[in-house]
Structures are given as C-alpha cells and as structure tokens.
Short mmCIF file of C-alpha atoms in Angstrom, two decimals:
data_model
loop_
_atom_site.label_atom_id
_atom_site.label_comp_id
_atom_site.label_asym_id
_atom_site.label_seq_id
_atom_site.Cartn_x
_atom_site.Cartn_y
_atom_site.Cartn_z
CA MET A 1 23.48 13.65 81.99
CA ARG A 2 23.72 17.43 81.66
CA GLU A 3 24.98 17.70 85.24
CA ARG A 4 27.42 14.76 85.16
CA PHE A 5 28.54 14.35 81.54
CA ARG A 6 32.19 14.65 82.69
CA ASP A 7 31.82 11.50 84.81
CA PRO A 8 32.24 7.92 83.49
CA LEU A 9 28.48 7.36 83.43
CA THR A 10 26.94 4.09 82.27
CA VAL A 11 23.43 3.50 81.02
CA SER A 12 22.76 1.51 84.20
CA ASP A 13 23.80 4.51 86.32
CA ILE A 14 21.38 6.80 84.52
CA ALA A 15 18.54 4.25 84.49
CA GLU A 16 18.93 3.75 88.23
CA LYS A 17 18.65 7.51 88.75
CA ALA A 18 15.39 7.40 86.78
CA ARG A 19 14.21 4.41 88.89
CA LEU A 20 13.87 2.23 85.80
CA GLY A 21 15.51 -0.91 84.52
CA ARG A 22 18.23 -0.45 81.94
CA PHE A 23 16.27 -1.77 78.95
CA PRO A 24 12.92 -0.03 79.64
CA PHE A 25 14.82 3.19 80.29
CA SER A 26 16.83 2.92 77.05
CA ARG A 27 13.67 2.28 75.04
CA LEU A 28 11.79 5.23 76.57
CA PHE A 29 14.80 7.51 76.24
CA LYS A 30 15.19 6.78 72.53
CA ASP A 31 11.45 7.27 71.95
CA GLU A 32 11.73 10.74 73.52
CA THR A 33 15.02 11.97 72.06
CA GLY A 34 15.61 9.88 68.95
CA LEU A 35 18.95 8.66 70.33
CA SER A 36 20.22 5.94 72.63
CA PRO A 37 21.40 7.18 76.06
CA GLY A 38 25.03 6.49 75.13
CA ARG A 39 24.89 8.49 71.90
CA TYR A 40 23.09 11.33 73.65
CA LEU A 41 25.79 11.47 76.32
CA THR A 42 28.48 11.63 73.63
CA ALA A 43 26.58 14.47 71.95
CA LEU A 44 26.47 16.42 75.22
CA ARG A 45 30.22 16.02 75.68
CA ILE A 46 31.06 17.18 72.16
CA HIS A 47 28.66 20.11 72.43
CA GLU A 48 30.35 21.26 75.64
CA ALA A 49 33.74 20.80 74.00
CA LYS A 50 32.64 23.13 71.19
CA ARG A 51 31.77 25.77 73.78
CA LEU A 52 35.09 25.41 75.60
CA ILE A 53 37.13 25.58 72.40
CA GLY A 54 35.20 28.57 71.12
CA ASP A 55 35.16 30.54 74.36
CA GLY A 56 38.54 30.06 75.98
CA PRO A 57 42.27 29.36 75.81
CA MET A 58 42.18 25.71 76.93
CA SER A 59 44.34 23.29 74.94
CA THR A 60 42.74 20.42 73.04
CA ALA A 61 43.97 17.94 75.66
CA GLU A 62 42.53 20.06 78.48
CA VAL A 63 39.16 20.33 76.73
CA GLY A 64 39.02 16.58 76.14
CA ALA A 65 39.73 15.86 79.80
CA ALA A 66 37.18 18.47 80.90
CA VAL A 67 34.37 16.76 79.00
CA GLY A 68 35.12 13.23 80.15
CA TYR A 69 37.63 11.77 77.67
CA ARG A 70 40.65 9.98 79.09
CA GLY A 71 42.80 10.19 75.97
CA LEU A 72 43.52 12.92 73.43
CA ASP A 73 43.14 10.60 70.43
CA ALA A 74 39.71 9.37 71.51
CA PHE A 75 38.52 12.94 72.05
CA THR A 76 39.91 14.20 68.74
CA ASP A 77 38.29 11.34 66.84
CA ALA A 78 34.90 11.87 68.50
CA PHE A 79 35.03 15.65 68.05
CA THR A 80 35.97 15.40 64.38
CA ALA A 81 33.29 12.80 63.69
CA GLY A 82 30.57 14.98 65.23
CA THR A 83 31.55 18.46 64.03
CA GLY A 84 33.30 17.66 60.75
CA LEU A 85 36.45 19.54 61.82
CA PRO A 86 39.40 18.64 64.06
CA PRO A 87 39.54 20.69 67.29
CA GLY A 88 42.28 23.00 66.00
CA HIS A 89 40.35 23.78 62.79
CA PHE A 90 37.19 24.41 64.80
CA ARG A 91 39.07 26.91 66.97
CA ARG A 92 40.16 28.80 63.84
CA LEU A 93 36.57 28.79 62.57
CA CYS A 94 35.35 30.31 65.84
CA ARG A 95 38.04 33.01 65.69
CA GLY A 96 37.39 33.94 62.09
CA GLN A 97 40.83 32.85 60.95
CA GLY A 98 39.86 31.71 57.46
CA GLN A 99 38.60 28.22 58.30
CA GLU A 100 35.46 27.19 56.39
CA PRO A 101 32.74 24.99 57.92
CA PRO A 102 32.59 21.46 56.52
CA ALA A 103 30.77 21.03 53.21
CA PRO A 104 27.87 18.61 52.75
CA ASP A 105 28.85 15.09 51.72
CA PRO A 106 26.18 13.31 49.64
CA GLY A 107 28.36 10.23 49.12
CA PRO A 108 29.51 8.80 45.79
CA GLY A 109 27.57 7.22 42.98
CA LEU A 110 24.03 7.35 44.36
CA PRO A 111 20.88 8.36 42.44
CA ARG A 112 19.82 11.87 43.45
CA GLY A 113 16.65 13.88 43.89
CA ALA A 114 15.83 17.18 45.56
CA LEU A 115 13.93 18.50 48.58
CA ALA A 116 11.91 21.71 48.41
CA GLY A 117 9.35 23.46 50.56
CA THR A 118 8.91 26.29 53.00
CA VAL A 119 10.43 27.33 56.32
CA ARG A 120 8.24 29.16 58.84
CA LEU A 121 9.27 30.92 62.06
CA PRO A 122 7.29 30.81 65.32
CA ALA A 123 5.10 33.83 65.99
CA GLY A 124 6.70 36.82 67.67
CA HIS A 125 10.21 36.41 66.24
CA GLY A 126 12.05 38.70 63.86
CA ASN A 127 14.09 37.80 60.81
CA ALA A 128 16.19 34.63 61.02
CA ARG A 129 19.10 32.99 59.26
CA VAL A 130 18.50 29.24 59.01
CA TYR A 131 20.85 26.34 58.30
CA LEU A 132 18.86 23.35 57.09
CA GLY A 133 20.02 20.01 55.81
CA ALA A 134 19.28 16.36 55.18
CA PHE A 135 20.89 14.11 57.81
CA ALA A 136 21.08 10.36 58.33
CA THR A 137 20.29 10.65 62.06
CA PRO A 138 18.08 13.01 64.12
CA VAL A 139 21.19 14.97 65.15
CA VAL A 140 22.69 17.98 63.39
CA GLN A 141 26.09 16.35 63.06
CA TYR A 142 28.61 15.74 60.29
CA PRO A 143 27.95 15.02 57.51
CA ALA A 144 24.86 16.59 55.97
CA ALA A 145 23.90 14.91 52.71
CA ALA A 146 22.80 18.32 51.41
CA ALA A 147 22.41 21.71 53.06
CA ALA A 148 21.54 25.36 52.48
CA VAL A 149 21.47 28.63 54.40
CA VAL A 150 18.19 30.53 54.08
CA ASP A 151 17.18 34.00 55.24
CA VAL A 152 13.59 33.96 56.55
CA PRO A 153 11.52 37.09 57.25
CA ALA A 154 9.47 37.52 60.40
CA ASP A 155 6.08 37.71 58.73
CA ARG A 156 5.96 35.07 56.01
CA PRO A 157 7.23 31.58 55.16
CA CYS A 158 10.30 31.24 52.97
CA CYS A 159 11.13 28.80 50.18
CA TYR A 160 14.14 26.49 50.24
CA THR A 161 15.59 23.84 47.95
CA LEU A 162 18.16 21.15 48.72
CA GLN A 163 19.74 19.89 45.51
CA ASN A 164 21.48 16.56 44.85
CA VAL A 165 20.02 14.68 47.83
CA PRO A 166 20.72 10.93 47.60
CA ALA A 167 17.63 8.79 47.20
CA GLY A 168 16.46 7.34 50.52
CA GLN A 169 15.02 8.40 53.86
CA TRP A 170 16.47 11.46 55.59
CA HIS A 171 15.90 13.63 58.64
CA LEU A 172 15.20 17.20 57.57
CA LEU A 173 16.77 19.24 60.37
CA ALA A 174 17.29 22.94 60.89
CA VAL A 175 19.11 25.31 63.24
CA ALA A 176 18.43 29.05 63.25
CA VAL A 177 19.19 32.30 65.00
CA ALA A 178 16.29 34.76 64.99
CA ALA A 179 15.80 38.28 66.22
CA ALA A 180 13.97 37.78 69.51
CA GLY A 181 11.36 40.47 68.77
CA ALA A 182 9.60 40.98 65.47
CA HIS A 183 9.42 44.75 65.98
CA ASP A 184 12.28 45.40 68.42
CA PRO A 185 15.81 45.15 66.95
CA GLN A 186 17.26 45.61 70.45
CA ALA A 187 15.56 42.52 71.86
CA GLY A 188 18.53 40.24 71.16
CA TRP A 189 18.70 36.87 69.40
CA THR A 190 16.96 33.55 70.01
CA PRO A 191 18.13 30.08 68.88
CA LEU A 192 15.52 27.97 67.11
CA VAL A 193 15.43 24.41 65.81
CA GLY A 194 13.30 22.42 63.40
CA ASP A 195 11.05 19.62 64.56
CA ARG A 196 13.17 16.45 64.67
CA ALA A 197 10.12 14.39 63.66
CA THR A 198 10.38 15.72 60.09
CA THR A 199 11.56 12.69 58.10
CA VAL A 200 11.33 12.59 54.33
CA THR A 201 11.81 10.03 51.59
CA VAL A 202 13.69 11.29 48.52
CA THR A 203 13.19 9.57 45.18
CA ALA A 204 15.70 9.77 42.34
CA ASP A 205 15.07 12.47 39.71
CA THR A 206 12.11 13.95 41.57
CA VAL A 207 11.52 16.89 43.91
CA THR A 208 10.08 15.88 47.29
CA SER A 209 8.02 18.54 49.07
CA ALA A 210 8.47 19.07 52.82
CA ALA A 211 7.46 22.02 55.00
CA LEU A 212 9.57 22.87 58.03
CA ARG A 213 8.41 24.76 61.11
CA LEU A 214 10.94 26.13 63.58
CA ARG A 215 10.47 26.27 67.34
CA PRO A 216 12.47 27.05 70.48
CA ALA A 217 14.74 24.22 71.61
CA ARG A 218 13.48 21.82 74.31
CA PRO A 219 15.56 20.15 77.05
CA ALA A 220 15.35 16.71 75.41
CA ASP A 221 16.54 17.93 71.98
CA PRO A 222 19.95 16.53 71.02
CA PRO A 223 22.71 19.17 70.97
CA VAL A 224 23.92 20.61 67.66
CA LEU A 225 27.32 19.12 66.87
CA LEU A 226 28.06 20.14 63.29
CA ALA A 227 30.44 23.11 62.86
CA LEU A 228 28.06 25.67 61.31
CA PRO A 229 28.58 28.91 59.42
CA ALA A 230 27.76 32.13 61.27
CA LEU A 231 23.97 32.46 61.53
CA THR A 232 23.69 36.18 62.28
CA PRO A 233 20.11 37.16 61.37
CA PRO A 234 19.84 39.86 58.69
CA GLN A 235 18.32 43.23 59.56
CA SER A 236 16.12 43.09 56.46
CA VAL A 237 15.07 40.43 54.00
CA GLU A 238 13.89 41.44 50.55
CA PRO A 239 11.14 39.27 49.06
CA GLN A 240 11.86 37.83 45.61
CA PRO A 241 9.36 36.84 42.93
CA GLY A 242 8.92 33.07 43.05
CA CYS A 243 11.17 30.68 44.92
CA ALA A 244 14.76 31.89 44.68
CA ALA A 245 15.94 28.55 46.04
CA ALA A 246 14.63 26.65 43.04
CA GLY A 247 17.31 27.78 40.60
CA ALA A 248 20.48 26.02 39.55
CA PRO A 249 22.37 24.11 42.28
CA PRO A 250 25.32 25.88 43.90
CA PRO A 251 28.88 24.82 43.06
CA ALA A 252 29.96 21.60 44.79
CA GLY A 253 31.01 22.10 48.39
CA ARG A 254 29.45 25.58 48.74
CA LEU A 255 26.46 26.76 50.76
CA ARG A 256 24.42 29.66 49.48
CA ALA A 257 22.21 32.06 51.41
CA VAL A 258 18.78 32.02 49.76
CA PRO A 259 16.78 35.26 50.06
CA ALA A 260 13.22 34.93 51.24
CA ALA A 261 10.47 34.43 48.73
CA PRO A 262 6.77 33.83 49.35
CA PRO A 263 5.75 30.31 48.34
CA SER A 264 3.26 29.87 45.53
CA GLY A 265 -0.16 31.01 46.75
CA ALA A 266 1.19 32.61 49.96
#
C-alpha cells in the first residue's frame, strides 16, 4: 500500500500480493492495524496529501491526482473529513498564516465525564510536547471528542486531564514530538505515538483514570490525519505541585498546554 497508494488498488489486489484470500486477509489486517484495508489505504493517501500540501507549491487538484483521487471534489471531501480542514485552510496552517487547527467536537447533548492520568515517554528521549485526545476510531483523525496539549519532561511522567468527554467507549490516542536525546539538545527530534490499544470507557459525571505510554511509531500504525498544532518540544519543563491538568476546563474550542507535574506518589 505504501508503495502503490496512488494506484486504483482493490482489497483483492492487496490480498493476492499477500498470498491470502480476500476475507482472511481483511480479518488479519484489521486485527493488526485496527482498520480495514480500504480505510487504511485512504489514510495513507490523505497523509501523503498533507505532506505535499505542506511542503510544496502544488495546487489542490494536483495533490489530489498525485495521491490517487480522480476528482477534485472527492479529494477535498476526503481530506476535510480526515484532517478537519479543507486543503486551502490546511496550507495556511502549515505556513503560519493565522489558520487555527480544528477544535475538538464532543457532539451535542450527551452526558459527560472526564479522563485523567499520566503520560510517560520512552527511555532515552528528552522533553516532549504531546497532543492527546479521545477518538471514536483508532486513528488520529477529525474529530477528537476532547483533546489537550501536554508538555512532558524527559525524566518523569506527566499528568493530563481531558474535560467534557461524552460518556461511552473511546480510543485514547496521542502524537508527540520529543527531543531525540535526553541530554543532547543537538540530537534532533523524534516522533512518538501512544499505544493504539488504549481504549477507555467514560461514565457520566465521573473521572476515568487511564495511563498512556508513548513509543516510536511502527510500520503498521495508521497515519496521523488530524491537522495538529505545532508540537515543538520545549527546552525546559518546570514541574508544578500537583496535577496542573486537573483544574477548570479550558474555554470551549481551545486547547491548552499543560505544564508537567509529577503524579500523586511519583
């Protein structure tokens, strides 16, 4: 798929390449990635479209054709559904032209609870800035039901809270950029993701606890589609007494960066 996402691939084509029947292949593929082959292929196309729009001067029509869409409308609809922004707005976001990333959308009229816990980085990484959210599917795609941006230090877990999460079952997903070396600021940056197996059940008027560990991305992980805020890791993170994330919820439609704080007993 990664080599031929521009082609009009079918599930049968891919299953044949894997020397499996269509239905056994689809079942095994979803077990491994959390997505059907068709949805994974769409995610690859939109992810590549994000790169092309952010990196170069190609028009929206040219980008759509380059990633396998035969019509501009179909590409625009798919891109907007995955990222939360139309292609032109996403281009302005990438260029720092005043466009904001899409806000979480918890949906109307549902009973709400909260998610809270800790975020921990893999060993050997420096400070990180983490976007984490509650999603309906195991893909970081629009919309998040609730989200926050958290600064996590290299040497301790960090608290987070997601407020106003609709009651129900959600995938707790995270994307981060970390300093590649805990003690070398010149080592560059490393992308990290949360384990997609972290699913949580939120109950109305309660706080559900869930810990989240980050790790390097693996080849089978679905691409990140949601248009995210800049995740430049901070040079320093000041610990705070208690969990800074547990205060009052931010204004509607806004993400807040939560400074690191050691969890209770850490």
